[in-house]
C-alpha positions as protocol buffer text, in pm:
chain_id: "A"
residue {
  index: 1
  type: UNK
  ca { x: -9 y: -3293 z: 3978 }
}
residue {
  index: 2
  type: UNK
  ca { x: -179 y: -3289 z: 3631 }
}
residue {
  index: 3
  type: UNK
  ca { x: 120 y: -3100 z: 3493 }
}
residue {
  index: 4
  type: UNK
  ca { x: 403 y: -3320 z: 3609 }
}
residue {
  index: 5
  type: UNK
  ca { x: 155 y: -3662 z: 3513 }
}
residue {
  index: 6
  type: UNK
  ca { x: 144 y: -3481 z: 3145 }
}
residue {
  index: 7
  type: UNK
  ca { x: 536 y: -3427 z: 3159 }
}
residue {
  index: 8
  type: UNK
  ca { x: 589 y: -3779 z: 3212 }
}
residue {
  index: 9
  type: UNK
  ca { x: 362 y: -3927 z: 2992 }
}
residue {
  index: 10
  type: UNK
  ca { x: 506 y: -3693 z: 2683 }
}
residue {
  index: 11
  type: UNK
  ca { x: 842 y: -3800 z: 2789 }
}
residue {
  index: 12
  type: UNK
  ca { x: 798 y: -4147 z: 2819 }
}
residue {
  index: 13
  type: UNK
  ca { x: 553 y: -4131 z: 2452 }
}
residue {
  index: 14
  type: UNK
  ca { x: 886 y: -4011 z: 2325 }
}
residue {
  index: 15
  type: UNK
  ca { x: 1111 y: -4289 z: 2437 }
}
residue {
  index: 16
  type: UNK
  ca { x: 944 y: -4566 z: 2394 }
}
residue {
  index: 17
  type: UNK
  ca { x: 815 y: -4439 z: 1964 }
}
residue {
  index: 18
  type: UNK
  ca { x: 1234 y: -4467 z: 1857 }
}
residue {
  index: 19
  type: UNK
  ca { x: 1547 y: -4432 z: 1941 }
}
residue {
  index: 20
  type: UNK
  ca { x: 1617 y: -4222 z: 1714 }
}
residue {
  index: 21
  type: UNK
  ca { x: 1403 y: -3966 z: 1844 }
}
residue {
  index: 22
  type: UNK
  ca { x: 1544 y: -4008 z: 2222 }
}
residue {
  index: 23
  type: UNK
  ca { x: 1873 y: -3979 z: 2055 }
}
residue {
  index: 24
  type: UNK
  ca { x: 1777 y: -3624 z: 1891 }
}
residue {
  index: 25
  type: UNK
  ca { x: 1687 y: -3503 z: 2269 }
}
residue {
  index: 26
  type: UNK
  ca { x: 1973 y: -3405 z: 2415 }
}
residue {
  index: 27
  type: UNK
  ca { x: 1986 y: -3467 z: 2829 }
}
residue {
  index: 28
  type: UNK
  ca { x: 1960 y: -3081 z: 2872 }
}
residue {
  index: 29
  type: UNK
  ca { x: 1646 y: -3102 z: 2715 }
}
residue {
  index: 30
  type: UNK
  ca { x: 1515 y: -3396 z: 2903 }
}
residue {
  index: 31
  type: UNK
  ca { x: 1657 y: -3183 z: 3184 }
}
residue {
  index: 32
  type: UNK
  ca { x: 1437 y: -2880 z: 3097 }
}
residue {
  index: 33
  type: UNK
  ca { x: 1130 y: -3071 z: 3110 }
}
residue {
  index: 34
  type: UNK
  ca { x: 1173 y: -3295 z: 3406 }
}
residue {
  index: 35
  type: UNK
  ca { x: 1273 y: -2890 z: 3558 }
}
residue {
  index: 36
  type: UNK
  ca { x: 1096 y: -2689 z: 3472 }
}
């Protein structure tokens, strides 16, 4: 699906820019997305 292909490129765009930002999401949130 388009929607689940979008979801996993935002999530993996996230990751891989800093740890820091990876850090700031919080596993419920990663949860949410993968989820939802």
């Amino acid at each position: 699906m388009d929607l689940q292909k979008s979801k996993s490129e935002m999530l993996r765009k996230l990751l891989s820019e800093s740890d820091s930002v990876s850090s700031a999401l919080s596993l419920d949130d990663i949860k949410a997305l993968l989820t939802v």
